[in-house]
mmCIF file of C-alpha atoms and ligand atoms in Angstrom:
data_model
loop_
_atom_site.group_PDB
_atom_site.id
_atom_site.type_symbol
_atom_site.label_atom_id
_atom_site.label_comp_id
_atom_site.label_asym_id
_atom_site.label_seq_id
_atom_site.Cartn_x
_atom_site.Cartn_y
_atom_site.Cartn_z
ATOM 1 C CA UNK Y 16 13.894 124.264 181.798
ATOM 2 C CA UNK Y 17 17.235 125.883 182.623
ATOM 3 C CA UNK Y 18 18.480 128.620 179.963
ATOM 4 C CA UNK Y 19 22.218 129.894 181.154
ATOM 5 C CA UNK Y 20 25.623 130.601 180.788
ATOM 6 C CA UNK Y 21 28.505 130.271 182.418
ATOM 7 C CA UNK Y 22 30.861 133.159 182.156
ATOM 8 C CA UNK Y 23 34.367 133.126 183.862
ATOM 9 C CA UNK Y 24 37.586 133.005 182.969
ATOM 10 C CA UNK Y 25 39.560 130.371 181.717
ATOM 11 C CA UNK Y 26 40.563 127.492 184.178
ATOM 12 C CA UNK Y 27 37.822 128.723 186.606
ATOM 13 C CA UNK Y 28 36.041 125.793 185.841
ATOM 14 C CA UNK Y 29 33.086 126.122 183.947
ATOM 15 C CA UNK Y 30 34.022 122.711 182.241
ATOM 16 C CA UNK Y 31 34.036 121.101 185.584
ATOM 17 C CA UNK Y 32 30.677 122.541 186.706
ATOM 18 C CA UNK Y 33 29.285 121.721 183.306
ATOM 19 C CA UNK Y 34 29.688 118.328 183.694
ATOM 20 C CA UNK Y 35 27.519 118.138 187.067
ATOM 21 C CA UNK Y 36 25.163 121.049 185.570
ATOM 22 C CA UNK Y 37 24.041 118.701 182.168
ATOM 23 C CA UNK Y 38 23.931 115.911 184.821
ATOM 24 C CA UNK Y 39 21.475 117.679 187.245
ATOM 25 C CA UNK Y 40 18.786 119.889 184.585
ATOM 26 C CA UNK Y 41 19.260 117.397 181.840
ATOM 27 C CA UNK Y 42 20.551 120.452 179.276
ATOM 28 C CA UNK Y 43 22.613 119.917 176.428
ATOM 29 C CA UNK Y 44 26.576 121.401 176.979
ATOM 30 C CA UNK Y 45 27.542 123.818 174.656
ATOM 31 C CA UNK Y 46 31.024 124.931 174.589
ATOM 32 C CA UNK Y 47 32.471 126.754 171.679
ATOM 33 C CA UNK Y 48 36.199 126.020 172.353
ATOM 34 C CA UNK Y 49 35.184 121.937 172.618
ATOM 35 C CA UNK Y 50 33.602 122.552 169.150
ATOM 36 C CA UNK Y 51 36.349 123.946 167.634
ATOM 37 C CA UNK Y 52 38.988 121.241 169.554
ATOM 38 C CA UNK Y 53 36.927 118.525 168.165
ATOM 39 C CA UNK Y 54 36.931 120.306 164.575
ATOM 40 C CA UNK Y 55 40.885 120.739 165.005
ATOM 41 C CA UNK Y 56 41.144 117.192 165.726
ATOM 42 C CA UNK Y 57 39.016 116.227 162.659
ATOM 43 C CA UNK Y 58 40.798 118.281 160.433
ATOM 44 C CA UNK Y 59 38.717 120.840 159.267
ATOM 45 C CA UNK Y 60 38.349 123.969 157.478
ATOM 46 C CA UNK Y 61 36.823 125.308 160.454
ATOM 47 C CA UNK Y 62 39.279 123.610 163.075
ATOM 48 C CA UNK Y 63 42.445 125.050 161.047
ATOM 49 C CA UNK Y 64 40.879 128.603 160.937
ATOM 50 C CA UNK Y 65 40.054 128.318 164.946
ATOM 51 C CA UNK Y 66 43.751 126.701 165.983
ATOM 52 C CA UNK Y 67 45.699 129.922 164.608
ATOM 53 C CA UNK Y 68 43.912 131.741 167.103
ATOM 54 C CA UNK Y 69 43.329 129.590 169.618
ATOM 55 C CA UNK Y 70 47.536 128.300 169.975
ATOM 56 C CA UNK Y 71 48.240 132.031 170.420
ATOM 57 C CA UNK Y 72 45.379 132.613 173.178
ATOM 58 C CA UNK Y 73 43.598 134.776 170.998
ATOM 59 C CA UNK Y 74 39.451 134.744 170.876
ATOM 60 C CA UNK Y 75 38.291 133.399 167.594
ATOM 61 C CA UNK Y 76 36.525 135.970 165.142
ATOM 62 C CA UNK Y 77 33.278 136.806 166.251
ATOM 63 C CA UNK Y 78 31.021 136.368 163.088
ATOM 64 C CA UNK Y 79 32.853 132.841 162.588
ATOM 65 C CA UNK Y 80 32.074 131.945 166.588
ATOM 66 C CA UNK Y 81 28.051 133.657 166.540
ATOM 67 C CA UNK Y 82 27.448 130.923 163.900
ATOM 68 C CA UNK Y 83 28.716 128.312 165.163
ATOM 69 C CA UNK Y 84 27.196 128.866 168.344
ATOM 70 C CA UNK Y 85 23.590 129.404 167.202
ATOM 71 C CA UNK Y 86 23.432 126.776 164.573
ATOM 72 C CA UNK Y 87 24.236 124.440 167.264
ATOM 73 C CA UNK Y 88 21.155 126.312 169.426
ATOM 74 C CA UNK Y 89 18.544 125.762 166.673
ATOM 75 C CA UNK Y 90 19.294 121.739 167.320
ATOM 76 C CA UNK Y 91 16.065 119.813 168.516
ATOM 77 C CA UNK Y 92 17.870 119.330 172.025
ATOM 78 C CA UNK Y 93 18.255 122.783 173.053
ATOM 79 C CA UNK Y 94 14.242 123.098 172.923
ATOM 80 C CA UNK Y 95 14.225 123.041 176.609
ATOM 81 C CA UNK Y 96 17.266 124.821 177.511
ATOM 82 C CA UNK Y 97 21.313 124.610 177.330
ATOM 83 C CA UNK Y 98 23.921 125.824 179.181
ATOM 84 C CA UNK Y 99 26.433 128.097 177.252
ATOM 85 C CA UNK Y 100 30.582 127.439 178.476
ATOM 86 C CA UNK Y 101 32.904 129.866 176.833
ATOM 87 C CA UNK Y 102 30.267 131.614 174.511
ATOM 88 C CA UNK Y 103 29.507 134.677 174.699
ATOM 89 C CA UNK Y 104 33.103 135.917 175.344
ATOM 90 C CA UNK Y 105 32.259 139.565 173.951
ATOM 91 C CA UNK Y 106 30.089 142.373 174.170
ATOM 92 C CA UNK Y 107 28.915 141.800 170.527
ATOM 93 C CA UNK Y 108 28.672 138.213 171.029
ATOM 94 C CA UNK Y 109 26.320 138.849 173.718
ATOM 95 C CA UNK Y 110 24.318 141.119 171.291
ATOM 96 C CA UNK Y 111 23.858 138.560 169.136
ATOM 97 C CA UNK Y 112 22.731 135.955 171.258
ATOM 98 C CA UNK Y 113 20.388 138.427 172.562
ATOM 99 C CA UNK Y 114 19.000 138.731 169.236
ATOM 100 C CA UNK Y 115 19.196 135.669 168.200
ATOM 101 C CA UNK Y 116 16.790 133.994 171.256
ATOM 102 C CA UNK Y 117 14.758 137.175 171.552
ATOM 103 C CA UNK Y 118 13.843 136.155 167.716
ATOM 104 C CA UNK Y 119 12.442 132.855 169.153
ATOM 105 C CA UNK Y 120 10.799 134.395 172.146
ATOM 106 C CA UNK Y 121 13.511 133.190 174.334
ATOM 107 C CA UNK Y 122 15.661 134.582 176.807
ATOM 108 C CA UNK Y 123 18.293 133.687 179.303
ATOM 109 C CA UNK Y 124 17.421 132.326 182.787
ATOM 110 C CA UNK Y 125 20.723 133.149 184.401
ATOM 111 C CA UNK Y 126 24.094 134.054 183.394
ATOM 112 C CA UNK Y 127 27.221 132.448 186.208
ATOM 113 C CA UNK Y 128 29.752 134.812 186.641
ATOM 114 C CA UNK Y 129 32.417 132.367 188.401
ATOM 115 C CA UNK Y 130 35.208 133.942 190.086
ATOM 116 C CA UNK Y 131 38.912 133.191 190.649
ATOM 117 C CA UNK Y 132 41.854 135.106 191.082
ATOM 118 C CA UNK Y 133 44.299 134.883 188.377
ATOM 119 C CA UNK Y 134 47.277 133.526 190.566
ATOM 120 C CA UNK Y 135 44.783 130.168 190.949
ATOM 121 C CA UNK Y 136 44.038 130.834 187.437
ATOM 122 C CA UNK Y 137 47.384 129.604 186.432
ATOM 123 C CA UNK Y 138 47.638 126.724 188.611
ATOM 124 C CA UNK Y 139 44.428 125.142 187.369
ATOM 125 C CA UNK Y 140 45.602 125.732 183.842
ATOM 126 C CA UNK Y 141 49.302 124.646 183.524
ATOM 127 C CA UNK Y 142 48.448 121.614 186.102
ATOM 128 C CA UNK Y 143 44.896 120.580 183.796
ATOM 129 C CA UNK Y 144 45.855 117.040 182.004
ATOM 130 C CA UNK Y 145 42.956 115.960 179.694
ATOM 131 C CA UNK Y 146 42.286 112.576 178.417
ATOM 132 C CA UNK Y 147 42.948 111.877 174.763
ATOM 133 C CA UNK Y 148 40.334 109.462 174.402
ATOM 134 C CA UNK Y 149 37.279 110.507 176.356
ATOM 135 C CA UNK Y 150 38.004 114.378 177.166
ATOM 136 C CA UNK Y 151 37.901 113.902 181.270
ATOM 137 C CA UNK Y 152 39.608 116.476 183.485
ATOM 138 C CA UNK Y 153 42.244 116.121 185.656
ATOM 139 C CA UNK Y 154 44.671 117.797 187.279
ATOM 140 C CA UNK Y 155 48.226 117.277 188.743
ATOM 141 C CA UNK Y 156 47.892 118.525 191.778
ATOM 142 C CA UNK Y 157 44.319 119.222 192.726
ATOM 143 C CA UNK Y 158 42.621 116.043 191.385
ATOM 144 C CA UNK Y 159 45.421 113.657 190.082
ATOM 145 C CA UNK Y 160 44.641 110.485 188.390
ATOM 146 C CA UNK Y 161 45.165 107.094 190.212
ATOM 147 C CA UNK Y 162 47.991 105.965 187.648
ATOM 148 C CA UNK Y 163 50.258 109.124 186.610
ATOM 149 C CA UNK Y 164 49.567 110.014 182.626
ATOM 150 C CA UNK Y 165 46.245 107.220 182.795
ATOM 151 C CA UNK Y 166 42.337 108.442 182.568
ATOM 152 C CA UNK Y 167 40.915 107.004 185.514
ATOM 153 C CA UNK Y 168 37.343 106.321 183.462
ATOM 154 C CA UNK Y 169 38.936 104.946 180.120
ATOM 155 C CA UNK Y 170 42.582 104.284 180.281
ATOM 156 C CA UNK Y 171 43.114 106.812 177.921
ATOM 157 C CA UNK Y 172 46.291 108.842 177.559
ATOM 158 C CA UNK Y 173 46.288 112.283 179.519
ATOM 159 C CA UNK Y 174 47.596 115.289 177.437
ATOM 160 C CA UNK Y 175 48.275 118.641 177.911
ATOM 161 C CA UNK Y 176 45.843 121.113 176.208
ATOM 162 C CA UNK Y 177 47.813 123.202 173.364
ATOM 163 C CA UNK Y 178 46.865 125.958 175.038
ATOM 164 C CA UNK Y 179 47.405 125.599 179.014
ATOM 165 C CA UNK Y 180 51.136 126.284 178.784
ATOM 166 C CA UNK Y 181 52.339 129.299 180.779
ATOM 167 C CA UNK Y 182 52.968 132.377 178.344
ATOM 168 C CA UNK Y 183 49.447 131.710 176.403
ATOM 169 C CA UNK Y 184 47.316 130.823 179.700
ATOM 170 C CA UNK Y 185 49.112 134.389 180.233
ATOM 171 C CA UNK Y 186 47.815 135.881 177.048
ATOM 172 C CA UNK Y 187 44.192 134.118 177.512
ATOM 173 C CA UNK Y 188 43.686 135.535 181.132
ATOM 174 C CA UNK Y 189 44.764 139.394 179.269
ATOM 175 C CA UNK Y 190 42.628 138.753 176.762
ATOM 176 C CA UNK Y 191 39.695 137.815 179.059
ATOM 177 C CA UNK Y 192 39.990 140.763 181.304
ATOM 178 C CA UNK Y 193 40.092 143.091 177.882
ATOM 179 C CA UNK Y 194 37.321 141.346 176.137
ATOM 180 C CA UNK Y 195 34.867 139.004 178.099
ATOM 181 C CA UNK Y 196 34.905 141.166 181.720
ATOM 182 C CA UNK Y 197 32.819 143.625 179.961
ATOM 183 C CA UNK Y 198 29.884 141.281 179.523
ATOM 184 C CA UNK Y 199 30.042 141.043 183.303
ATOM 185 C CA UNK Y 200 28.448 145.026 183.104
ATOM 186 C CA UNK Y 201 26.566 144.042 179.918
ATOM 187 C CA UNK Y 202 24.835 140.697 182.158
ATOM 188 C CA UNK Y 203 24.387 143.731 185.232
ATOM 189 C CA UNK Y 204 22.466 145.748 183.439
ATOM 190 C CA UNK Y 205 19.734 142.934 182.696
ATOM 191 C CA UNK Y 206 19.809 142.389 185.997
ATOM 192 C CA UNK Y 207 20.445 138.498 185.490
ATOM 193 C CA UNK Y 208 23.960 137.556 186.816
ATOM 194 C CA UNK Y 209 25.162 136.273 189.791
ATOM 195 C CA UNK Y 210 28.469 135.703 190.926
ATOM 196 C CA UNK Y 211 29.956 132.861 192.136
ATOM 197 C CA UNK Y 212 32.397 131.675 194.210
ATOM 198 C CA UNK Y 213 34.932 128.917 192.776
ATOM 199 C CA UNK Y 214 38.043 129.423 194.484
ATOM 200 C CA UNK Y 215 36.053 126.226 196.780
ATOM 201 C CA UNK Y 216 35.525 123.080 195.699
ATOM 202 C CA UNK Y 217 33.889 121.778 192.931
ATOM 203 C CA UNK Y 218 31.082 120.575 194.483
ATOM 204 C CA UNK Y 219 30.617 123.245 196.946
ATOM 205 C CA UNK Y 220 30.699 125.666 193.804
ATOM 206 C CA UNK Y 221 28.401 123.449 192.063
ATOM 207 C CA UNK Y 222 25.763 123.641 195.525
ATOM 208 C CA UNK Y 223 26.024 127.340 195.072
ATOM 209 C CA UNK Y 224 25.198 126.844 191.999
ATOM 210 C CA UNK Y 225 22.050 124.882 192.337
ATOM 211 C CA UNK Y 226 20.797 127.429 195.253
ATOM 212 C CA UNK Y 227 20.526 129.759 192.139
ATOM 213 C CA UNK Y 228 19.080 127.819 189.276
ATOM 214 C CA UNK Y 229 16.602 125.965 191.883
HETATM 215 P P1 AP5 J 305 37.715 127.288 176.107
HETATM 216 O O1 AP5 J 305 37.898 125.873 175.788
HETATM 217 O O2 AP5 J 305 36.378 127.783 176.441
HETATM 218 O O3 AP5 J 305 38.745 127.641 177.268
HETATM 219 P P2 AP5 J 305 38.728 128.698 178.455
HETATM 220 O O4 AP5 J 305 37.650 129.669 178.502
HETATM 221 O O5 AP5 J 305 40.112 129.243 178.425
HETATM 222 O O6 AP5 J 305 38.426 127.842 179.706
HETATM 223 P P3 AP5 J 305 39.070 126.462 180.076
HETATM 224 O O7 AP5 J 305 38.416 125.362 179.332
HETATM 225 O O8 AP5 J 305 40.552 126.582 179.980
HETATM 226 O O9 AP5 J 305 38.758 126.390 181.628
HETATM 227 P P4 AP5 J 305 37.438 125.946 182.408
HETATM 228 O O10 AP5 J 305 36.847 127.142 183.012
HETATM 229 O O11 AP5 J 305 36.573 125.068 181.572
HETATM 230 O O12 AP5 J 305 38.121 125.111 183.571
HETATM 231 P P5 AP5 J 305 38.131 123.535 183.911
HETATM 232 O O13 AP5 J 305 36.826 123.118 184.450
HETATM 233 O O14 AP5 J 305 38.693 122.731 182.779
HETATM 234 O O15 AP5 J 305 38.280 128.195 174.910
HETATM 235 C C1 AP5 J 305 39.540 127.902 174.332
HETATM 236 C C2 AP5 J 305 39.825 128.873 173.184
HETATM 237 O O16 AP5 J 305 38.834 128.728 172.144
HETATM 238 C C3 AP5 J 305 39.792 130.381 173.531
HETATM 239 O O17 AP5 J 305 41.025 130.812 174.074
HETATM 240 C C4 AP5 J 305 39.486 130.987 172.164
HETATM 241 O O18 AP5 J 305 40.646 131.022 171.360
HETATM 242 C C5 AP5 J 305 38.516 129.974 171.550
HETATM 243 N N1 AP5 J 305 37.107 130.317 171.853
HETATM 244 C C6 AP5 J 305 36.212 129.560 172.550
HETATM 245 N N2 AP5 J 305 35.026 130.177 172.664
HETATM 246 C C7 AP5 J 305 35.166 131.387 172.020
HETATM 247 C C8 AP5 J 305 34.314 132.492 171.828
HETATM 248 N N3 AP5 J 305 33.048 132.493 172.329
HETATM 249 N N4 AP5 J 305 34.784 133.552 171.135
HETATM 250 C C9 AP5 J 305 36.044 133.566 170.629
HETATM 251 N N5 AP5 J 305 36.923 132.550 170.793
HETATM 252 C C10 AP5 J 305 36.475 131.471 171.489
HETATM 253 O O19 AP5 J 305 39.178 123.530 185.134
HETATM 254 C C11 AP5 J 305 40.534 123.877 184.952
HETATM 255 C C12 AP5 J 305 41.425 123.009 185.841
HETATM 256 O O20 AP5 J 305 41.181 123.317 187.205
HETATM 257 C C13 AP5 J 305 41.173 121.503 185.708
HETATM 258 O O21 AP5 J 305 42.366 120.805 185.822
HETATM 259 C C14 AP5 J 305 40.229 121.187 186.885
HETATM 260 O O22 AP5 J 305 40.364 119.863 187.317
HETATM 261 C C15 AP5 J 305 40.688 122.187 187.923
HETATM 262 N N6 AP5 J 305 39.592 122.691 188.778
HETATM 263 C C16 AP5 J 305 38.328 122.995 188.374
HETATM 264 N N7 AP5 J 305 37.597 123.456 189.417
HETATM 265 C C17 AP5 J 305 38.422 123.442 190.490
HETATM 266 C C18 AP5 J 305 38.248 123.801 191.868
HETATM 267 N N8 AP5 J 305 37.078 124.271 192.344
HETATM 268 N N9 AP5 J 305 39.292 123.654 192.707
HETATM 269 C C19 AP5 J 305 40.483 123.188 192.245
HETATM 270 N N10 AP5 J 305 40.714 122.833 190.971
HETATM 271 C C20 AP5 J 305 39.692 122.953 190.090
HETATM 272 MG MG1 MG J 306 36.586 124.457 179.533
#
């Protein structure tokens, strides 16, 4: 039973660690920006709301993000823990996830502070290529695919994320030392955070990792 979060900015790559985290504790993935991306791509009343922020790098409105986020919680799978990517990503989001598992008798295992400076910050972000089809991560540099443009797992197209060009990556990396860095205080003060190093490689991040969580 693994309850946690992964906190860090964006392209430090709490998607990428994700991926081996669900693998290894068996946890259900929840990230709030690939619920609104799949609600953008399906058209919804909920996706258009999220893309006017999300194009500009802004943070979605809080009340709209706390529900999402805990409705998806009170599914069957998250009975014996989740990890968290991307939420929360304020102060009073953390508040009322607080509330919201102390009400079940819950509370978090471990929250991930990874770090990266923001100069690799950009790399990762303008250089990420995602696949259309199945949502795998790439990027040009770092971890290119075999065939230039072609998912190595499906064939799929690779596309650039409406958001990983250079003057909103900008705007999101602002925003995240304005609004999220907080929580990193917020997490010290319960005495449950550690920080992490993932200017390494992904799998020497994720070991770290695992020395934590057990
Ligand atoms: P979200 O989708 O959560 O984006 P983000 O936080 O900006 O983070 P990213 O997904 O860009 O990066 P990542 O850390 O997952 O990195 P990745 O593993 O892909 O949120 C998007 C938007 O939705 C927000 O801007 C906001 O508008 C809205 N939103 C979402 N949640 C919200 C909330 N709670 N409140 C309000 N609004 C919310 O890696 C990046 C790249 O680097 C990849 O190409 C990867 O291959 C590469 N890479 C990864 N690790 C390494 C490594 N160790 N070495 C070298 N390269 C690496
Ligand atoms: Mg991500």
């Amino acid at each position: 039973m693994v309850r946690t979060i992964l906190l860090g900015p964006p392209g430090a790559g709490k998607g990428t660690q994700a991926e081996r985290m669900i693998e290894k504790y068996g946890i259900p993935h929840i990230s709030t920006g690939d619920i609104f991306r799949e609600n953008i791509k399906n058209g919804t009343e909920l996706g258009k709301k999220a893309q006017e922020y999300m194009n500009k790098g802004e943070l979605v409105p809080d009340d709209l993000v706390c529900e999402i986020a805990t409705d998806r919680l009170k599914k069957d799978d998250c009975k014996n823990g989740f990890l968290l990517d991307g939420f929360p990503r304020t102060v009073y989001q953390a508040q009322k996830l607080d509330e919201f598992l102390a009400g079940r008798g819950e509370k978090l295992d471990k929250v991930i502070d990874l770090e990266v400076s923001d100069e690799e910050l950009m790399k990762r972000i303008t250089g990420r290529r995602v696949c259309k089809e199945c949502g795998a991560t790439f990027h040009v540099v770092n971890f290119p695919p075999a065939v230039p443009g072609k998912c190595d797992k499906c064939g799929g197209i690779l596309i650039q994320r409406a958001d990983d060009n250079e003057e909103t990556a900008k705007n999101r990396i602002d925003v995240y030392n304005r609004e999220t860095k907080p929580l990193v205080d917020y997490y010290e003060k319960s005495g449950n955070i550690v920080h992490i190093d993932g200017m390494i490689s992904p799998d020497k991040t994720f070991e770290d990792i695992v020395k934590v969580l057990g």
